[in-house]
Tab-separated table of C-alpha atoms in Angstrom:
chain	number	residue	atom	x	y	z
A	754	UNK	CA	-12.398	50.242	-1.338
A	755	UNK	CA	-10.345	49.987	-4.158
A	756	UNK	CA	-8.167	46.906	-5.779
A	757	UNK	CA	-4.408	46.987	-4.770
A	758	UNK	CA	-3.201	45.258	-7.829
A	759	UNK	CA	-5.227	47.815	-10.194
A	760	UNK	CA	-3.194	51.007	-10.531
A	761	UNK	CA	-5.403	54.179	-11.410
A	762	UNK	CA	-5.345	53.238	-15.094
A	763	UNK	CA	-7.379	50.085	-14.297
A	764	UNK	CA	-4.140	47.965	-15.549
A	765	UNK	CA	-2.342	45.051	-13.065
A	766	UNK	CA	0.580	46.028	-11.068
A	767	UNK	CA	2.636	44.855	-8.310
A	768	UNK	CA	2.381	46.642	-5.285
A	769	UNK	CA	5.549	48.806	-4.241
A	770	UNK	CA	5.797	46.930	-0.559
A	771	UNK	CA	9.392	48.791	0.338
A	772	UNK	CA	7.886	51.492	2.343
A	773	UNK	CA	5.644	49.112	4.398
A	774	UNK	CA	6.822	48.628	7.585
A	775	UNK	CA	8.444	44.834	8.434
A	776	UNK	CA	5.943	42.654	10.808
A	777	UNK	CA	5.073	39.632	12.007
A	778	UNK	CA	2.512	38.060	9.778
A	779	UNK	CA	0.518	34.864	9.478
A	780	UNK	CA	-2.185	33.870	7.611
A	781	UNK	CA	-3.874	30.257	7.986
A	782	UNK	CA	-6.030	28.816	4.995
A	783	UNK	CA	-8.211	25.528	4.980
A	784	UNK	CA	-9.647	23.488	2.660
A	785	UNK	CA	-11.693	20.167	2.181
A	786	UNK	CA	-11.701	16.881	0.289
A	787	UNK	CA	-14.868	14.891	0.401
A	788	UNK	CA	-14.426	11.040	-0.614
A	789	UNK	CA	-15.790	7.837	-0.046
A	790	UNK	CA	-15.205	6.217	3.238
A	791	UNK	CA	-13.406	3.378	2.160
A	792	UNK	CA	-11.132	5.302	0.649
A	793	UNK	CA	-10.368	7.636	4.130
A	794	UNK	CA	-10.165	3.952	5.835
A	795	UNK	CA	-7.920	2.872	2.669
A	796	UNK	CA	-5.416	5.964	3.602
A	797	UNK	CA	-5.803	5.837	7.596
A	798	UNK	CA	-4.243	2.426	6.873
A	799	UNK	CA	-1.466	3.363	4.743
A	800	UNK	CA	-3.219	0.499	2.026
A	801	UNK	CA	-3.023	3.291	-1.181
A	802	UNK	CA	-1.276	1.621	-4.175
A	803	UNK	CA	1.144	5.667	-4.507
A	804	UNK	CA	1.992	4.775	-0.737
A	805	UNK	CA	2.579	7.450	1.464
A	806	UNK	CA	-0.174	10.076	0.768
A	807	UNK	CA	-0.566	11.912	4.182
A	808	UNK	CA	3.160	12.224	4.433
A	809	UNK	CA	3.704	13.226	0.350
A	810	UNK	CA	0.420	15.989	0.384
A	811	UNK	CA	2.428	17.645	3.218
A	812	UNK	CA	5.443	18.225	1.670
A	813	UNK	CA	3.580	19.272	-1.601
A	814	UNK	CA	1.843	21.638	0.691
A	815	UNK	CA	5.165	22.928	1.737
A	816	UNK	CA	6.596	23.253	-1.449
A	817	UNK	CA	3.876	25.000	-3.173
A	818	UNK	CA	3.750	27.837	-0.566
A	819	UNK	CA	7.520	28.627	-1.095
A	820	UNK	CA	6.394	28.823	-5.002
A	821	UNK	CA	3.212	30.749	-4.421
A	822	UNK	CA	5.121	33.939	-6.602
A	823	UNK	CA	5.930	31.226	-9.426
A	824	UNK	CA	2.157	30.756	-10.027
A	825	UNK	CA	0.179	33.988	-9.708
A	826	UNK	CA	1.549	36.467	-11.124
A	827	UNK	CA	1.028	39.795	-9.057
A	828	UNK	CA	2.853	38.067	-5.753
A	829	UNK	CA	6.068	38.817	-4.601
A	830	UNK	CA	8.944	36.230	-3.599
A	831	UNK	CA	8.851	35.756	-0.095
A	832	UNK	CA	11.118	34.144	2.182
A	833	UNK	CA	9.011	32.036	4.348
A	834	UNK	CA	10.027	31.559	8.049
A	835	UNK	CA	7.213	29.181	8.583
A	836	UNK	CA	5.209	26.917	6.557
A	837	UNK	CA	3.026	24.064	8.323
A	838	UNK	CA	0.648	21.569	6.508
A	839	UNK	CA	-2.531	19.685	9.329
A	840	UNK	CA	-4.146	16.929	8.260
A	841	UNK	CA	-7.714	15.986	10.155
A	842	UNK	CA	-9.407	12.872	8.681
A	843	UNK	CA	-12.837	13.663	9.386
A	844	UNK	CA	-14.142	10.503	9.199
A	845	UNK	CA	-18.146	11.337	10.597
A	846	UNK	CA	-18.375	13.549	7.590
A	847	UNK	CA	-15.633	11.100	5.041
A	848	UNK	CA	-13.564	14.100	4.399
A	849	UNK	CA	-9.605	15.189	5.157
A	850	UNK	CA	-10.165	18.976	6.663
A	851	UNK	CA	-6.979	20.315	5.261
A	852	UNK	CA	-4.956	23.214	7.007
A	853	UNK	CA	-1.957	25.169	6.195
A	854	UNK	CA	-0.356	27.914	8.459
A	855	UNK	CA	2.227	30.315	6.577
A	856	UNK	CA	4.633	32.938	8.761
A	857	UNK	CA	7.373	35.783	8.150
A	858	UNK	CA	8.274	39.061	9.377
A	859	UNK	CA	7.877	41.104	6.427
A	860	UNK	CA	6.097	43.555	4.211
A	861	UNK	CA	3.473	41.991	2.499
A	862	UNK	CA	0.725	39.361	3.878
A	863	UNK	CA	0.947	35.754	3.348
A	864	UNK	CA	-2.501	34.908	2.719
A	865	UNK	CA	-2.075	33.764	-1.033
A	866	UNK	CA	1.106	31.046	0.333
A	867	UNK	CA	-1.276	29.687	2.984
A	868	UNK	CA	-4.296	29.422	0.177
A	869	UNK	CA	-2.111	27.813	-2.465
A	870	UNK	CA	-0.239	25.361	0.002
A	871	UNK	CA	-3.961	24.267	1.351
A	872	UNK	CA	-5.146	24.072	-2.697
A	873	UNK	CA	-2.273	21.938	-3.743
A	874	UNK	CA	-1.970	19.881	-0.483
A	875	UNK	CA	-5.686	18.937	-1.705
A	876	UNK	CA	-4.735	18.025	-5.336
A	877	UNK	CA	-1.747	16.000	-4.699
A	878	UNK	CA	-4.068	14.031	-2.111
A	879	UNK	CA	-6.810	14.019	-4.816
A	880	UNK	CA	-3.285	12.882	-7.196
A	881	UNK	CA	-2.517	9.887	-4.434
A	882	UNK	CA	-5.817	8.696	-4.002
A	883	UNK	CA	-7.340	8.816	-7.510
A	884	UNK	CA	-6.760	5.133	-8.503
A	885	UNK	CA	-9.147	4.045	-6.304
A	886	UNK	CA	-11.496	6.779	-5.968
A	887	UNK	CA	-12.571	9.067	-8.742
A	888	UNK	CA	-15.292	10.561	-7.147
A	889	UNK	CA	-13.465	12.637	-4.375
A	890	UNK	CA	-14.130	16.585	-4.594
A	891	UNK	CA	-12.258	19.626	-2.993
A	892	UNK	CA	-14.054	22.201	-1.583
A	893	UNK	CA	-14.251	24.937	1.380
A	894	UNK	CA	-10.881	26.820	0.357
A	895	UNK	CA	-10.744	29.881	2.286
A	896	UNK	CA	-8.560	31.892	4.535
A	897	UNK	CA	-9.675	31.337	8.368
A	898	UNK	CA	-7.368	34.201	9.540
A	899	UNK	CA	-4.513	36.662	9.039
A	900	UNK	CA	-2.715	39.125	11.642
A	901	UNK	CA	0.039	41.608	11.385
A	902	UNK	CA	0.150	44.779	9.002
A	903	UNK	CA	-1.861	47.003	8.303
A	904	UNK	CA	-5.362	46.601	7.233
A	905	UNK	CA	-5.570	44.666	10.648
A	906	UNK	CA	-6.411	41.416	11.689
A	907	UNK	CA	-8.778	38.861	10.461
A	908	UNK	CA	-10.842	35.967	11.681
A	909	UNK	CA	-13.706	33.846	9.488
A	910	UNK	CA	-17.036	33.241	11.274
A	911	UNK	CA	-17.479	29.971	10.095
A	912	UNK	CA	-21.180	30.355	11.330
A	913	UNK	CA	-21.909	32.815	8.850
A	914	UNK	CA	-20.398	30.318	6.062
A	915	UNK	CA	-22.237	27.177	7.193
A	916	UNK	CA	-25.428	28.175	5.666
A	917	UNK	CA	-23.805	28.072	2.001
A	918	UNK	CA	-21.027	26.356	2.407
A	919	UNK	CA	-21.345	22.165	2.940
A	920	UNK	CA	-22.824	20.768	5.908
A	921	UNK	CA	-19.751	19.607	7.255
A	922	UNK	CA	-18.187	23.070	7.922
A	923	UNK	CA	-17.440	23.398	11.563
A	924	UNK	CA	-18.909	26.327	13.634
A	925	UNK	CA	-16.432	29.020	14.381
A	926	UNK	CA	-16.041	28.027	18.007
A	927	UNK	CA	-15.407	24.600	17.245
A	928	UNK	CA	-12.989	25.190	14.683
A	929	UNK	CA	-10.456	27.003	17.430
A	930	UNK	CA	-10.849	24.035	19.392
A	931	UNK	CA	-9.777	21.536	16.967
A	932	UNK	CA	-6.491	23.956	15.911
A	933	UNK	CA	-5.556	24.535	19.363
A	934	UNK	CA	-6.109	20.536	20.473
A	935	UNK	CA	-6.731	18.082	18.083
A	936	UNK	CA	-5.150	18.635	15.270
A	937	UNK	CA	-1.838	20.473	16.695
A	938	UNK	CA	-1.242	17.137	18.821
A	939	UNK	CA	-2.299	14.577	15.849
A	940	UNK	CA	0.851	12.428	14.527
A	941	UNK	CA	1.376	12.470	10.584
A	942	UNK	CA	-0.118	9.320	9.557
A	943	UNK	CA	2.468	7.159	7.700
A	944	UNK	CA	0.407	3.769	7.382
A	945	UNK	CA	2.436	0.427	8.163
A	946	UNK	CA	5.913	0.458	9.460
A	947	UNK	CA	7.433	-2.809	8.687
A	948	UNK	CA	11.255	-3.106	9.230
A	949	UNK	CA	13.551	-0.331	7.733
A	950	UNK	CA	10.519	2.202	7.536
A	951	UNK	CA	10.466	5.048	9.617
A	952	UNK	CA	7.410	6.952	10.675
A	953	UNK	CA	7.227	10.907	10.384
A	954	UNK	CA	7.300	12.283	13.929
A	955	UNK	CA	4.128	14.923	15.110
A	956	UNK	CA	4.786	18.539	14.550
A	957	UNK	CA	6.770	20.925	16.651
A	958	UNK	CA	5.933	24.040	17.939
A	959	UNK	CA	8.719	25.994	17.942
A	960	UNK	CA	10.140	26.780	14.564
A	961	UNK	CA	11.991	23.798	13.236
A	962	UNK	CA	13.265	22.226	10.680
A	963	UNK	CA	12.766	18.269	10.534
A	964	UNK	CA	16.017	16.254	10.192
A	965	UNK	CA	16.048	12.306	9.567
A	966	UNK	CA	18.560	10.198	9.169
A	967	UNK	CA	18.577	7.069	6.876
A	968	UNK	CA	20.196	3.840	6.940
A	969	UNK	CA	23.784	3.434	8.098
A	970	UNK	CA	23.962	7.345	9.209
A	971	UNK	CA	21.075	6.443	11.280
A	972	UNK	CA	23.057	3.531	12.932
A	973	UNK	CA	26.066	5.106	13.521
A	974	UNK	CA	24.515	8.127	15.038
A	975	UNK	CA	22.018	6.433	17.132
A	976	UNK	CA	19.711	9.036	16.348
A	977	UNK	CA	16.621	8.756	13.090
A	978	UNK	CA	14.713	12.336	13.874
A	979	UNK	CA	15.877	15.537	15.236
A	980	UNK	CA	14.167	18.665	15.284
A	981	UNK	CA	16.759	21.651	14.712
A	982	UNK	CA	15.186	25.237	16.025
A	983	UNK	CA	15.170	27.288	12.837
A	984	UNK	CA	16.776	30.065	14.658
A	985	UNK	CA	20.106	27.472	15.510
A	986	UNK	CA	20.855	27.861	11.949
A	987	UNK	CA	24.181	30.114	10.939
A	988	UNK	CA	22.577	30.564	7.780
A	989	UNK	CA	19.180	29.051	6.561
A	990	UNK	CA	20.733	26.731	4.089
A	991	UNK	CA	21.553	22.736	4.239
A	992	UNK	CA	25.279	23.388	5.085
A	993	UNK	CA	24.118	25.991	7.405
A	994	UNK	CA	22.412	22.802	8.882
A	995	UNK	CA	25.151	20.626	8.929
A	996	UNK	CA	27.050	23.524	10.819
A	997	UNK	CA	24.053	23.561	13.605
A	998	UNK	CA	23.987	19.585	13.949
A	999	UNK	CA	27.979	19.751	14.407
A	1000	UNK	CA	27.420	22.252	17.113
A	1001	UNK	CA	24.567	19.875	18.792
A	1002	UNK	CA	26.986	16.910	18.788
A	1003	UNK	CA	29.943	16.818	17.415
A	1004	UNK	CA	29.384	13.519	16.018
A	1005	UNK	CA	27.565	14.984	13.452
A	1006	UNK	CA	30.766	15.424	11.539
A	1007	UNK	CA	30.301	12.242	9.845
A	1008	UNK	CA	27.954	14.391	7.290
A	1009	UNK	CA	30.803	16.503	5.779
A	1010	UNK	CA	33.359	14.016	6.189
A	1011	UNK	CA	31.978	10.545	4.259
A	1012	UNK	CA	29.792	10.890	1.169
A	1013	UNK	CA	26.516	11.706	2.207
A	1014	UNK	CA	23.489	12.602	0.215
A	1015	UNK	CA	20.223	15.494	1.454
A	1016	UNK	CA	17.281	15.477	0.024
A	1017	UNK	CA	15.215	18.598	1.213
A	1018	UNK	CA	11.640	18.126	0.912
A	1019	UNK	CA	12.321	14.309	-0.386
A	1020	UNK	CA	13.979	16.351	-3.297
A	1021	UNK	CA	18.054	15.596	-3.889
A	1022	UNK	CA	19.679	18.822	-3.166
A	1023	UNK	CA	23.186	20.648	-2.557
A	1024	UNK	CA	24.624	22.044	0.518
A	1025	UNK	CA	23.532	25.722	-0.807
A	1026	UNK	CA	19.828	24.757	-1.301
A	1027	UNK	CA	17.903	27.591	0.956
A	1028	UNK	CA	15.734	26.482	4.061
A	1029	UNK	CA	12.470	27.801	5.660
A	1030	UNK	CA	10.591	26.212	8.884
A	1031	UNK	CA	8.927	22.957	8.669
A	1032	UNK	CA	11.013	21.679	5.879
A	1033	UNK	CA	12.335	18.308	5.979
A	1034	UNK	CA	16.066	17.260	5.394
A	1035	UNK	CA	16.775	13.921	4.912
A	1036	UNK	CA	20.969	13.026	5.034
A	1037	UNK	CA	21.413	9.656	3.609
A	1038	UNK	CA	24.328	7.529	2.560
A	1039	UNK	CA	25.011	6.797	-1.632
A	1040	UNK	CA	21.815	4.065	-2.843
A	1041	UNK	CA	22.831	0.318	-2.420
A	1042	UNK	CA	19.434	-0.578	-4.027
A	1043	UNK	CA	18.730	-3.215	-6.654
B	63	UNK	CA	2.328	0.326	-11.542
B	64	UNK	CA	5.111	1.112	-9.398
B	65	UNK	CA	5.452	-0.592	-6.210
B	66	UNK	CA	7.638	-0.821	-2.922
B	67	UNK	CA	6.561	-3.516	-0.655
B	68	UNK	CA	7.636	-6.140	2.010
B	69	UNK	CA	5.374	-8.794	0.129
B	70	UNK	CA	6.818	-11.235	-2.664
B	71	UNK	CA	5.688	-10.768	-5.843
B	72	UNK	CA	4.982	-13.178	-8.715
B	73	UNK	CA	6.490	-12.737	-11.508
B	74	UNK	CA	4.096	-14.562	-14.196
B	75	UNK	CA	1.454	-12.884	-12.661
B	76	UNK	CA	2.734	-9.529	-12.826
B	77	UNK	CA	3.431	-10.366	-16.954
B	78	UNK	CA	-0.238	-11.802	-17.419
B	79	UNK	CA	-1.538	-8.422	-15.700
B	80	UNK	CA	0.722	-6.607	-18.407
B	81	UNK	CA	-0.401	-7.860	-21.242
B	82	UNK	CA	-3.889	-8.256	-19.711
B	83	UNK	CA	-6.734	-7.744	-23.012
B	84	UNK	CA	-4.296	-6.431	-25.210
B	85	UNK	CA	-2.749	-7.748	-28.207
B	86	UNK	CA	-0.650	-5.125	-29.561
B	87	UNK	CA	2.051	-5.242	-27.603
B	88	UNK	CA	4.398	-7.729	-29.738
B	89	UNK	CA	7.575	-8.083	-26.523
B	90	UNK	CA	7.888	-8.084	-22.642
B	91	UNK	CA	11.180	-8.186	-20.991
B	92	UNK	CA	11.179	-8.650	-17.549
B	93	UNK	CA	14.562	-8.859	-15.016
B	94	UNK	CA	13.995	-10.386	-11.435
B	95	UNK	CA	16.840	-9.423	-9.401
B	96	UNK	CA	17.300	-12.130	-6.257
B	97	UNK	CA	19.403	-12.379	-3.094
B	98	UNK	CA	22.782	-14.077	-3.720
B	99	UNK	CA	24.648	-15.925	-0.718
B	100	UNK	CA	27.909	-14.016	-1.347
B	101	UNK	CA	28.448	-10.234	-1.995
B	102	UNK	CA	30.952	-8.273	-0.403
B	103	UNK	CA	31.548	-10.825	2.349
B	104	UNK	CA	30.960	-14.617	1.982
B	105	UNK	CA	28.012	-16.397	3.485
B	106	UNK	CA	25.376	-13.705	3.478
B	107	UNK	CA	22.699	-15.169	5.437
B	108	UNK	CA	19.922	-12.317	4.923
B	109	UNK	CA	19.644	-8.659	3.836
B	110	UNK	CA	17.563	-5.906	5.382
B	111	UNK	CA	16.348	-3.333	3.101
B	112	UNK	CA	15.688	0.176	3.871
B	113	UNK	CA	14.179	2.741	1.280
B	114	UNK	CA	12.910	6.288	2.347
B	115	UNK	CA	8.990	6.832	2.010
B	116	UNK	CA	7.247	8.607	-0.263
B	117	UNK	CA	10.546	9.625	-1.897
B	118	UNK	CA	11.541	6.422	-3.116
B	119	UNK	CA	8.028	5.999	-4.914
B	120	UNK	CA	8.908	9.404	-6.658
B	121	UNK	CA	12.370	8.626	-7.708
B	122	UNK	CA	11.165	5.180	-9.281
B	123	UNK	CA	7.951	6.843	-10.772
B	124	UNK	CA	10.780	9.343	-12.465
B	125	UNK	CA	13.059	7.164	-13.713
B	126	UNK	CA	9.729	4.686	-15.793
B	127	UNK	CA	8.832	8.240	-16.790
B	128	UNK	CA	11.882	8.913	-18.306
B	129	UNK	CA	12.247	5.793	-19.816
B	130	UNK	CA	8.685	6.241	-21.309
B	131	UNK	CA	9.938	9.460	-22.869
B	132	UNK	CA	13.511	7.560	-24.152
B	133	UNK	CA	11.419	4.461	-25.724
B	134	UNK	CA	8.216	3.508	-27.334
B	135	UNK	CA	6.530	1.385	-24.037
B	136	UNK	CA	3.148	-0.122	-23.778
B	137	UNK	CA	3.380	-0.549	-19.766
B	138	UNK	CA	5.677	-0.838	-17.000
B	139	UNK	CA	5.448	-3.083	-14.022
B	140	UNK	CA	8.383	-2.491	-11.079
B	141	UNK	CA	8.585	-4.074	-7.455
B	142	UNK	CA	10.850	-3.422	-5.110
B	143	UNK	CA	10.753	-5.479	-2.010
B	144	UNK	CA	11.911	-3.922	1.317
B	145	UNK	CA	12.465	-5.537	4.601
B	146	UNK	CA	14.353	-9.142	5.687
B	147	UNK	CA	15.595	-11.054	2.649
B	148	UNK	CA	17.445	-14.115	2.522
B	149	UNK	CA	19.225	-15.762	-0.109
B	150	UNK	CA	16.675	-16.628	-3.421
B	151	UNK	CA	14.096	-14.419	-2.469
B	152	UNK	CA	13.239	-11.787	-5.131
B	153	UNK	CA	13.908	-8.208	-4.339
B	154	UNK	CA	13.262	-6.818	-7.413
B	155	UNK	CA	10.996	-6.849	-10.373
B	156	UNK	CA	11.078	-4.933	-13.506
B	157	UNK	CA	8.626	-5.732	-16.776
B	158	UNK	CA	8.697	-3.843	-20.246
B	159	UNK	CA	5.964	-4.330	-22.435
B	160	UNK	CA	6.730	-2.875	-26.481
B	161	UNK	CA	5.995	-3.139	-29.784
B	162	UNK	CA	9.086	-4.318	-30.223
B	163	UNK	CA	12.075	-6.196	-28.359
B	164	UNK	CA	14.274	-3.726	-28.841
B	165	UNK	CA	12.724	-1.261	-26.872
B	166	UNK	CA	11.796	-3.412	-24.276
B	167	UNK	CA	15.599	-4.815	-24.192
B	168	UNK	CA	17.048	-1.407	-23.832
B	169	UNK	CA	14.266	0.107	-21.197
B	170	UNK	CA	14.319	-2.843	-18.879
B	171	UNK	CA	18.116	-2.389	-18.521
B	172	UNK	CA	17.943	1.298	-18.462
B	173	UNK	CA	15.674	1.133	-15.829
B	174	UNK	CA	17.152	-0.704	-13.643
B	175	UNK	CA	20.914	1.042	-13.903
B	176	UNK	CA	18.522	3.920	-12.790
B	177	UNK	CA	17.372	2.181	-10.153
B	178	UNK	CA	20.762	0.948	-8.587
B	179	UNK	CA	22.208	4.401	-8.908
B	180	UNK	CA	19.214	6.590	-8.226
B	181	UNK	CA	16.435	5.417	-5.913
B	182	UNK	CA	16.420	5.277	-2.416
B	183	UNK	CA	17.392	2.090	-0.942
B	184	UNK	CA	19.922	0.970	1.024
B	185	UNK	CA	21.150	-3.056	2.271
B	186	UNK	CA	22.168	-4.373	5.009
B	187	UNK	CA	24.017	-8.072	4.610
B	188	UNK	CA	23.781	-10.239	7.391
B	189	UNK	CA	26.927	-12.763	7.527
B	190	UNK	CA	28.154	-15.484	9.472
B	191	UNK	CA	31.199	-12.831	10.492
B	192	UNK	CA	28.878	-10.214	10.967
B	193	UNK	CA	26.474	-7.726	9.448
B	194	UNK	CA	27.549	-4.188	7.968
B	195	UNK	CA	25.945	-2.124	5.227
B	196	UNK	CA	26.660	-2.303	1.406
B	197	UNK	CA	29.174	0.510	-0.035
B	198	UNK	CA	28.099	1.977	-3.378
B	199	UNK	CA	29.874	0.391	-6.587
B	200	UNK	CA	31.759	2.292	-9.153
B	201	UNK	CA	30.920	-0.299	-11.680
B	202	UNK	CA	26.909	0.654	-10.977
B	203	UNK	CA	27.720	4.104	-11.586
B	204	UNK	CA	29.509	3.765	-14.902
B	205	UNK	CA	26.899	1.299	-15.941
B	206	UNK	CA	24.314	4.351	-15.204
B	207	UNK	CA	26.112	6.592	-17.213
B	208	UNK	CA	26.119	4.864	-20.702
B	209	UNK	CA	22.640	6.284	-20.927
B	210	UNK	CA	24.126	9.798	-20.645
B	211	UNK	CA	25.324	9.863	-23.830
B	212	UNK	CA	22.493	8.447	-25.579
């Protein structure tokens, strides 16, 4: 077997993808960060001094996946139709198993996005956590499968990585039982939720991106968190967005007609800023803070 | 140390905790910003505030990083309270250690035009003729733009 990215002179190269044929693909990755136990109890609480570090790791998760072509080199841009970030405190063995499922319908594979989105969901939780534990390690980052294209499907046998991988690896078996229950069904934990604070609902199935509304848009709508099927959207972009929510109620308006602010991925951003599954769009009125 | 919280805070203590085993730092400003009993309506009987998790924390942990990068600091301490307010409770809290005052004059007030224009929060008053939510000020928007220039 040779190396894709090595042409026949031995020298890196992208790989010409436009003659591969277009398919579904997804790839899921997983990873591992071992810490003390008060500090798992310190986050199931919501009692870290950065705040809100199941909820922030996600969206890092998210973020890093769409930049996955920024960072090494030989990837190519892809445009994302899915990108989801599970969190399973693990609290027998004081770890956070770490999971992160990436999708399109495409040429290449999207191994690398899932890989990267589980290795810096890991660091920014290692980033949240690291005033009050230094001692925390990552570990276990691997792909657990792929399907679509064509070198074929692929599944990890956890059994056969148990005996050098940690202890707390999960069997094979078990692992598919914790994706397809457990962890699917767990709500985001968001710690306390004191007046004002709203708490990140569980994830959807379907493809969706994540709306919220904030303060007096919340009010006036009635509504704080709507999921908006990704296929809904004219165009995958925040006014593309704003076009779907005016079709699904027509009060909706109020977002082009006042001043309203979005923040995509807790990141101010413009009405042309691009959208893939799973992001999250906050609309929000100008800051009264202070 | 950047936090958001429903808890008061106390000011002296959050100063001794600056300056805590250090002697070089030669000035601390610090600007406690409280609930008044009249804003936009008379007789404001409480405020509720709302902020936006996780990315409030990040837009406040930008704006003391760029104010690290603008002037010479030795620390930063900023609380912002969220929640039911009523009038003379402290919402907000920002201290400025330096060298010198100067530095800590201009940062504190730098930070907190940030803050006003920037971060994620929004209040609600609560009157005797009713409650509605606080519209933006043009006057906290020019005041955030003098740093532009600078």
């Amino acid at each position: 077997m040779s190396l894709t990215h090595l042409n026949s002179r031995g020298e890196a190269h992208m790989v010409d993808v436009g003659d591969k044929a277009e398919t579904r693909r997804e790839a899921i990755a997983g990873g591992r960060i071992h810490m003390r136990s008060e500090t798992l109890a310190l986050l199931a609480e919501g009692g870290l001094p950065k705040g809100d570090v199941l909820a922030t790791a996600r969206i890092a998760g998210i973020q890093a996946a769409k930049k996955t072509h920024e960072l090494i080199p030989l990837c190519h841009a892809l445009a994302l139709s899915k990108v989801e970030i599970r969190f399973e405190p693990d609290s027998a063995n004081s770890c956070i198993e770490v999971t992160a499922t990436c999708r399109l319908t495409g040429r290449t594979g999207v191994e690398m996005e899932a890989l990267t989105a589980v290795s810096v969901a890991c660091l920014t939780l290692y980033d949240m956590c690291k005033a009050v534990d230094k001692d925390m390690r990552i570990d276990g980052v691997r792909l657990l499968s792929k399907t679509g294209g064509k070198s074929g499907d692929y599944q990890r046998d956890e059994a056969v990585d148990s005996q050098d991988m940690s202890a707390s690896a999960l069997p094979a078996a078990q692992y598919q039982r914790h994706v397809s229950t457990d962890v699917r069904d767990m709500p985001m934990i968001t710690g306390e939720s004191p007046d004002g604070h709203i708490s990140i609902a569980p994830r959807n199935e379907q493809p969706c991106v994540q709306v919220k509304l904030l303060a007096e848009l919340r009010e006036r709508l009635g509504i704080s968190d709507v999921d908006i099927p990704f296929e809904s959207l004219p165009s995958p972009t925040v006014a593309g967005l704003k076009q779907a929510l005016r079709l699904h109620d027509e009060r909706f308006s109020l977002l082009t007609e006042r001043r309203v602010l979005c923040a995509v991925n807790q990141v101010m951003s413009a009405d042309d800023m691009s959208l893939t599954d799973g992001d999250e769009v906050a609309f929000f009125p100008p800051v009264t803070g202070g | 140390m950047i936090s958001v919280q429903t808890a008061p805070f106390d000011v002296g203590a959050e100063q001794r905790l600056l300056t805590r085993e250090r002697t070089d730092i030669g000035a601390v400003v610090s600007f406690t910003g409280l609930v008044r009993d009249f804003n936009e309506r008379p007789d404001v009987q409480a405020l509720t505030l709302e902020h936006y998790p996780g990315m409030t924390e990040r837009a406040l942990r930008d704006i003391v990083t760029e104010a690290e990068g603008r002037w010479c600091l030795q620390g930063v301490r900023l609380i912002h309270r969220v929640g039911r307010l009523e009038p003379g409770d402290p919402i907000v809290m920002v201290a400025v250690a330096s060298a010198h005052r100067r530095h800590a004059f201009e940062a504190c007030d730098f930070i907190m035009d940030y803050l006003k224009t920037r971060a994620p929060f929004w209040k609600k008053e609560h009157t005797v003729s009713g409650q509605y939510w606080v519209a933006e000020r043009n006057k906290d928007i020019e005041d955030a733009k003098r740093w532009e220039a600078t």
